[in-house]
mmCIF file of C-alpha atoms in Angstrom:
data_model
loop_
_atom_site.group_PDB
_atom_site.id
_atom_site.type_symbol
_atom_site.label_atom_id
_atom_site.label_comp_id
_atom_site.label_asym_id
_atom_site.label_seq_id
_atom_site.Cartn_x
_atom_site.Cartn_y
_atom_site.Cartn_z
ATOM 1 C CA MET T 1 259.151 -12.129 -94.067
ATOM 2 C CA ILE T 2 256.027 -10.430 -92.667
ATOM 3 C CA LYS T 3 254.007 -7.700 -94.345
ATOM 4 C CA VAL T 4 250.843 -6.293 -92.769
ATOM 5 C CA SER T 5 248.809 -3.900 -94.929
ATOM 6 C CA LYS T 6 245.897 -1.726 -93.750
ATOM 7 C CA LEU T 7 244.908 -4.243 -91.086
ATOM 8 C CA ASN T 8 241.700 -3.498 -89.160
ATOM 9 C CA LYS T 9 240.127 -5.516 -86.375
ATOM 10 C CA TRP T 10 236.905 -4.957 -84.460
ATOM 11 C CA TYR T 11 235.400 -6.692 -81.438
ATOM 12 C CA GLY T 12 231.777 -5.723 -81.939
ATOM 13 C CA LYS T 13 231.861 -1.916 -82.125
ATOM 14 C CA HIS T 14 235.269 -1.692 -80.479
ATOM 15 C CA HIS T 15 237.862 -0.829 -83.154
ATOM 16 C CA VAL T 16 240.995 -2.573 -81.848
ATOM 17 C CA LEU T 17 243.418 -2.283 -84.801
ATOM 18 C CA LYS T 18 243.239 0.761 -87.060
ATOM 19 C CA ASP T 19 244.938 0.635 -90.462
ATOM 20 C CA ILE T 20 248.090 -1.144 -89.290
ATOM 21 C CA ASN T 21 250.951 -1.186 -91.807
ATOM 22 C CA MET T 22 254.075 -3.048 -90.795
ATOM 23 C CA THR T 23 256.918 -5.066 -92.302
ATOM 24 C CA VAL T 24 259.461 -7.374 -90.718
ATOM 25 C CA ASP T 25 262.494 -8.452 -92.731
ATOM 26 C CA ALA T 26 264.125 -11.873 -92.544
ATOM 27 C CA GLY T 27 266.421 -12.028 -89.510
ATOM 28 C CA GLU T 28 265.036 -8.803 -88.050
ATOM 29 C CA VAL T 29 264.003 -8.436 -84.402
ATOM 30 C CA VAL T 30 261.064 -6.060 -83.992
ATOM 31 C CA VAL T 31 259.897 -5.154 -80.486
ATOM 32 C CA ILE T 32 256.387 -3.737 -80.005
ATOM 33 C CA ILE T 33 255.800 -1.551 -76.952
ATOM 34 C CA GLY T 34 252.740 0.296 -75.669
ATOM 35 C CA ALA T 35 250.280 0.434 -72.814
ATOM 36 C CA SER T 36 247.856 -2.383 -72.041
ATOM 37 C CA GLY T 37 244.925 -2.257 -74.430
ATOM 38 C CA SER T 38 246.889 -0.595 -77.233
ATOM 39 C CA GLY T 39 246.337 -3.538 -79.589
ATOM 40 C CA LYS T 40 249.777 -5.185 -79.392
ATOM 41 C CA SER T 41 248.619 -8.711 -78.531
ATOM 42 C CA THR T 42 245.740 -8.575 -80.991
ATOM 43 C CA LEU T 43 248.151 -7.621 -83.777
ATOM 44 C CA VAL T 44 250.470 -10.542 -83.018
ATOM 45 C CA ARG T 45 247.528 -12.948 -82.740
ATOM 46 C CA CYS T 46 246.273 -11.761 -86.131
ATOM 47 C CA ILE T 47 249.710 -12.419 -87.664
ATOM 48 C CA ASN T 48 249.434 -16.018 -86.407
ATOM 49 C CA PHE T 49 245.726 -16.230 -87.380
ATOM 50 C CA LEU T 50 244.611 -16.926 -83.831
ATOM 51 C CA GLU T 51 242.434 -13.843 -84.390
ATOM 52 C CA LYS T 52 240.677 -12.939 -87.606
ATOM 53 C CA ALA T 53 241.041 -9.365 -88.869
ATOM 54 C CA GLN T 54 238.064 -7.978 -90.784
ATOM 55 C CA LYS T 55 240.049 -5.803 -93.208
ATOM 56 C CA GLY T 56 243.551 -5.732 -94.630
ATOM 57 C CA THR T 57 246.093 -8.335 -95.719
ATOM 58 C CA ILE T 58 248.870 -10.315 -94.063
ATOM 59 C CA THR T 59 251.703 -11.704 -96.159
ATOM 60 C CA ILE T 60 254.008 -14.352 -94.650
ATOM 61 C CA ASP T 61 257.181 -15.234 -96.526
ATOM 62 C CA GLY T 62 255.757 -13.929 -99.807
ATOM 63 C CA GLN T 63 252.318 -15.569 -99.542
ATOM 64 C CA VAL T 64 249.162 -13.582 -98.862
ATOM 65 C CA ILE T 65 247.332 -15.525 -96.173
ATOM 66 C CA SER T 66 243.719 -15.547 -95.054
ATOM 67 C CA HIS T 67 241.541 -17.781 -92.879
ATOM 68 C CA LYS T 68 240.281 -19.353 -96.099
ATOM 69 C CA SER T 69 243.787 -20.305 -97.273
ATOM 70 C CA LYS T 70 244.093 -24.013 -97.921
ATOM 71 C CA LYS T 71 247.718 -23.756 -96.811
ATOM 72 C CA LEU T 72 246.935 -22.005 -93.515
ATOM 73 C CA HIS T 73 248.073 -25.006 -91.431
ATOM 74 C CA LEU T 74 251.350 -25.110 -93.365
ATOM 75 C CA ILE T 75 251.924 -21.382 -92.851
ATOM 76 C CA ARG T 76 251.173 -21.748 -89.147
ATOM 77 C CA ARG T 77 254.037 -24.223 -88.893
ATOM 78 C CA GLU T 78 256.379 -21.491 -90.102
ATOM 79 C CA VAL T 79 255.248 -19.103 -87.365
ATOM 80 C CA GLY T 80 256.101 -20.151 -83.804
ATOM 81 C CA MET T 81 254.249 -18.501 -80.937
ATOM 82 C CA VAL T 82 255.214 -18.132 -77.279
ATOM 83 C CA PHE T 83 252.469 -16.953 -74.930
ATOM 84 C CA GLN T 84 252.463 -15.021 -71.682
ATOM 85 C CA HIS T 85 251.189 -18.007 -69.676
ATOM 86 C CA PHE T 86 253.257 -20.778 -71.327
ATOM 87 C CA ASN T 87 250.238 -22.933 -72.394
ATOM 88 C CA LEU T 88 252.075 -26.201 -71.730
ATOM 89 C CA PHE T 89 250.114 -29.455 -71.524
ATOM 90 C CA PRO T 90 250.039 -30.258 -67.776
ATOM 91 C CA HIS T 91 249.567 -34.027 -68.273
ATOM 92 C CA MET T 92 252.730 -34.354 -70.413
ATOM 93 C CA THR T 93 256.371 -34.282 -69.351
ATOM 94 C CA VAL T 94 258.659 -31.511 -70.547
ATOM 95 C CA MET T 95 259.912 -33.802 -73.322
ATOM 96 C CA GLY T 96 256.338 -34.803 -74.202
ATOM 97 C CA ASN T 97 255.413 -31.144 -74.641
ATOM 98 C CA VAL T 98 258.382 -30.474 -76.921
ATOM 99 C CA ILE T 99 257.933 -33.502 -79.194
ATOM 100 C CA GLU T 100 254.118 -33.429 -79.451
ATOM 101 C CA GLY T 101 254.169 -31.390 -82.679
ATOM 102 C CA LEU T 102 257.062 -33.351 -84.148
ATOM 103 C CA VAL T 103 255.250 -36.667 -83.739
ATOM 104 C CA TYR T 104 251.629 -35.728 -84.398
ATOM 105 C CA VAL T 105 251.959 -32.832 -86.846
ATOM 106 C CA LYS T 106 255.206 -33.615 -88.659
ATOM 107 C CA GLY T 107 254.875 -37.410 -88.399
ATOM 108 C CA MET T 108 258.430 -37.878 -87.127
ATOM 109 C CA PRO T 109 259.249 -41.297 -85.592
ATOM 110 C CA LYS T 110 259.214 -41.021 -81.805
ATOM 111 C CA GLU T 111 262.888 -42.010 -81.310
ATOM 112 C CA GLU T 112 263.964 -39.340 -83.796
ATOM 113 C CA ALA T 113 261.643 -36.778 -82.164
ATOM 114 C CA ILE T 114 263.182 -37.498 -78.755
ATOM 115 C CA GLU T 115 266.687 -36.877 -80.142
ATOM 116 C CA GLU T 116 265.495 -33.545 -81.575
ATOM 117 C CA GLY T 117 263.738 -32.802 -78.277
ATOM 118 C CA LYS T 118 266.988 -33.362 -76.375
ATOM 119 C CA ARG T 119 268.807 -30.955 -78.704
ATOM 120 C CA LEU T 120 266.166 -28.255 -78.247
ATOM 121 C CA LEU T 121 266.004 -28.656 -74.464
ATOM 122 C CA GLU T 122 269.800 -28.397 -74.397
ATOM 123 C CA LYS T 123 269.516 -25.170 -76.400
ATOM 124 C CA VAL T 124 267.206 -23.578 -73.816
ATOM 125 C CA GLY T 125 269.077 -24.974 -70.800
ATOM 126 C CA MET T 126 266.369 -27.467 -69.805
ATOM 127 C CA ALA T 127 267.881 -30.850 -70.756
ATOM 128 C CA ASP T 128 267.972 -31.980 -67.109
ATOM 129 C CA LYS T 129 264.193 -31.486 -66.751
ATOM 130 C CA ALA T 130 263.104 -33.638 -69.728
ATOM 131 C CA ASP T 131 261.209 -36.180 -67.609
ATOM 132 C CA VAL T 132 259.453 -33.885 -65.134
ATOM 133 C CA TYR T 133 255.983 -32.376 -65.435
ATOM 134 C CA PRO T 134 255.250 -28.646 -65.853
ATOM 135 C CA SER T 135 253.833 -28.415 -62.306
ATOM 136 C CA MET T 136 257.289 -29.316 -60.952
ATOM 137 C CA ILE T 137 259.248 -26.458 -62.582
ATOM 138 C CA SER T 138 259.318 -22.679 -62.209
ATOM 139 C CA GLY T 139 257.595 -20.178 -64.462
ATOM 140 C CA GLY T 140 260.858 -19.212 -66.118
ATOM 141 C CA GLN T 141 261.629 -22.869 -66.807
ATOM 142 C CA LYS T 142 258.135 -23.390 -68.236
ATOM 143 C CA GLN T 143 258.660 -20.469 -70.577
ATOM 144 C CA ARG T 144 261.973 -21.897 -71.797
ATOM 145 C CA VAL T 145 260.201 -25.219 -72.477
ATOM 146 C CA ALA T 146 257.505 -23.302 -74.365
ATOM 147 C CA ILE T 147 260.231 -21.717 -76.528
ATOM 148 C CA ALA T 148 261.740 -25.156 -77.217
ATOM 149 C CA ARG T 149 258.292 -26.462 -78.167
ATOM 150 C CA ALA T 150 257.777 -23.601 -80.627
ATOM 151 C CA LEU T 151 261.257 -24.147 -82.099
ATOM 152 C CA ALA T 152 260.501 -27.855 -82.629
ATOM 153 C CA MET T 153 258.396 -26.977 -85.672
ATOM 154 C CA ASN T 154 261.470 -25.283 -87.184
ATOM 155 C CA PRO T 155 259.628 -21.987 -87.740
ATOM 156 C CA LYS T 156 260.915 -19.151 -89.913
ATOM 157 C CA ILE T 157 259.329 -16.585 -87.583
ATOM 158 C CA MET T 158 258.901 -16.466 -83.802
ATOM 159 C CA LEU T 159 256.201 -14.354 -82.140
ATOM 160 C CA PHE T 160 256.471 -13.586 -78.410
ATOM 161 C CA ASP T 161 253.456 -12.145 -76.579
ATOM 162 C CA GLU T 162 254.819 -10.656 -73.328
ATOM 163 C CA PRO T 163 256.844 -13.825 -72.587
ATOM 164 C CA THR T 164 258.223 -12.551 -69.263
ATOM 165 C CA SER T 165 255.316 -10.577 -67.801
ATOM 166 C CA ALA T 166 253.978 -13.529 -65.776
ATOM 167 C CA LEU T 167 257.395 -14.325 -64.291
ATOM 168 C CA ASP T 168 258.991 -13.387 -61.001
ATOM 169 C CA PRO T 169 261.709 -10.778 -61.647
ATOM 170 C CA GLU T 170 264.594 -13.133 -60.836
ATOM 171 C CA LEU T 171 263.412 -15.594 -63.522
ATOM 172 C CA VAL T 172 263.186 -13.078 -66.359
ATOM 173 C CA GLY T 173 266.886 -13.033 -67.204
ATOM 174 C CA ASP T 174 267.108 -16.712 -68.198
ATOM 175 C CA VAL T 175 264.214 -16.394 -70.649
ATOM 176 C CA LEU T 176 265.599 -13.190 -72.164
ATOM 177 C CA ALA T 177 268.995 -14.876 -72.566
ATOM 178 C CA VAL T 178 267.397 -17.654 -74.628
ATOM 179 C CA MET T 179 265.600 -15.054 -76.752
ATOM 180 C CA GLN T 180 268.830 -13.108 -77.211
ATOM 181 C CA GLN T 181 270.541 -16.289 -78.431
ATOM 182 C CA LEU T 182 267.737 -16.850 -80.954
ATOM 183 C CA ALA T 183 268.209 -13.310 -82.218
ATOM 184 C CA ASN T 184 271.968 -13.911 -82.485
ATOM 185 C CA ASP T 185 271.211 -17.059 -84.520
ATOM 186 C CA GLY T 186 269.308 -14.915 -87.049
ATOM 187 C CA MET T 187 265.716 -15.832 -86.145
ATOM 188 C CA THR T 188 263.048 -13.412 -87.410
ATOM 189 C CA MET T 189 261.272 -12.262 -84.244
ATOM 190 C CA VAL T 190 258.347 -10.049 -83.233
ATOM 191 C CA VAL T 191 258.368 -9.457 -79.483
ATOM 192 C CA ILE T 192 255.806 -7.702 -77.299
ATOM 193 C CA THR T 193 257.569 -6.828 -74.083
ATOM 194 C CA HIS T 194 257.873 -4.341 -71.241
ATOM 195 C CA GLU T 195 261.552 -5.263 -70.839
ATOM 196 C CA MET T 196 263.061 -2.049 -72.132
ATOM 197 C CA GLY T 197 266.636 -3.166 -71.548
ATOM 198 C CA PHE T 198 266.055 -6.214 -73.762
ATOM 199 C CA ALA T 199 264.483 -4.040 -76.454
ATOM 200 C CA ARG T 200 267.426 -1.658 -76.340
ATOM 201 C CA GLU T 201 269.977 -4.477 -76.575
ATOM 202 C CA VAL T 202 268.349 -6.879 -79.038
ATOM 203 C CA ALA T 203 265.804 -5.036 -81.206
ATOM 204 C CA ASP T 204 266.633 -3.824 -84.682
ATOM 205 C CA ARG T 205 263.471 -1.746 -84.574
ATOM 206 C CA VAL T 206 260.997 -0.634 -81.904
ATOM 207 C CA ILE T 207 257.335 0.053 -82.685
ATOM 208 C CA TYR T 208 255.198 2.077 -80.287
ATOM 209 C CA MET T 209 251.443 1.394 -80.438
ATOM 210 C CA ASP T 210 248.646 3.400 -78.852
ATOM 211 C CA GLU T 211 244.864 2.983 -79.172
ATOM 212 C CA GLY T 212 245.132 0.522 -82.045
ATOM 213 C CA ARG T 213 247.567 2.493 -84.170
ATOM 214 C CA ILE T 214 251.294 2.444 -84.820
ATOM 215 C CA ILE T 215 252.303 5.884 -83.545
ATOM 216 C CA GLU T 216 256.047 5.765 -84.065
ATOM 217 C CA GLU T 217 258.819 3.360 -85.067
ATOM 218 C CA GLY T 218 262.585 3.502 -85.324
ATOM 219 C CA THR T 219 265.798 2.086 -83.945
ATOM 220 C CA PRO T 220 265.962 1.659 -80.155
ATOM 221 C CA GLU T 221 268.239 4.715 -79.995
ATOM 222 C CA GLU T 222 265.759 6.852 -81.955
ATOM 223 C CA ILE T 223 262.734 5.763 -79.945
ATOM 224 C CA TYR T 224 264.320 5.890 -76.490
ATOM 225 C CA ASN T 225 266.664 8.829 -76.859
ATOM 226 C CA ASN T 226 264.782 11.044 -79.290
ATOM 227 C CA PRO T 227 261.075 10.132 -79.615
ATOM 228 C CA LYS T 228 259.263 12.495 -81.958
ATOM 229 C CA ASN T 229 255.649 11.877 -80.958
ATOM 230 C CA GLU T 230 254.291 13.389 -77.740
ATOM 231 C CA ARG T 231 252.406 10.192 -76.856
ATOM 232 C CA THR T 232 255.627 8.164 -77.236
ATOM 233 C CA LYS T 233 257.466 10.618 -74.980
ATOM 234 C CA GLU T 234 254.726 10.444 -72.356
ATOM 235 C CA PHE T 235 254.663 6.626 -72.398
ATOM 236 C CA LEU T 236 258.437 6.300 -72.119
ATOM 237 C CA SER T 237 258.643 8.892 -69.340
ATOM 238 C CA LYS T 238 256.499 6.566 -67.202
ATOM 239 C CA ILE T 239 258.489 3.394 -67.752
ATOM 240 C CA LEU T 240 262.128 4.364 -68.302
#
């Protein structure tokens, strides 16, 4: 579903991603871990073409994609993204946020979009908040709305960039439960997270990044219980 080959990204002279090679199969949940500044978010943003890599290729669902691709907007629809800080539209209700893409990107009639919006809000446990504004709900609730909004485009892939790091600890569980349900439903997912319990429970594969490189990857058991690289061991010793 995703293939990244020899991906390199610079910000000026700063080499952020260094020869990244990575694949994600359909229905697979891949969790990326690593310290701040290791290149995790930049990698995910490159996969969704929010950032432009200078070298290498990205293949989504069998199609090699670049910023020059005429079908880039169509590919973007297949890749949902959930951000650390929700990025909801403050002037729209919860329902308005969820159906925005359905109405204005997919051209769905508004009544039909609202029915789909109700189904998605039900899925993330937010049906009772359809008519309120983002300022009136908690961070965890905002993040669940953001997930519903991403799902509205019926993506084949979901990317999560530290979806719980801006939340109070007691709100994290509800968001992770929604993500776990998506994984159970067979959604292809790439998740950047510091929630090691979630990674252990839900991930098919864990990737450890450091200084712009993939240092080690394997099953959660392999990475957590028997890391082979010294840098992986050092990182995990600080957080587990």
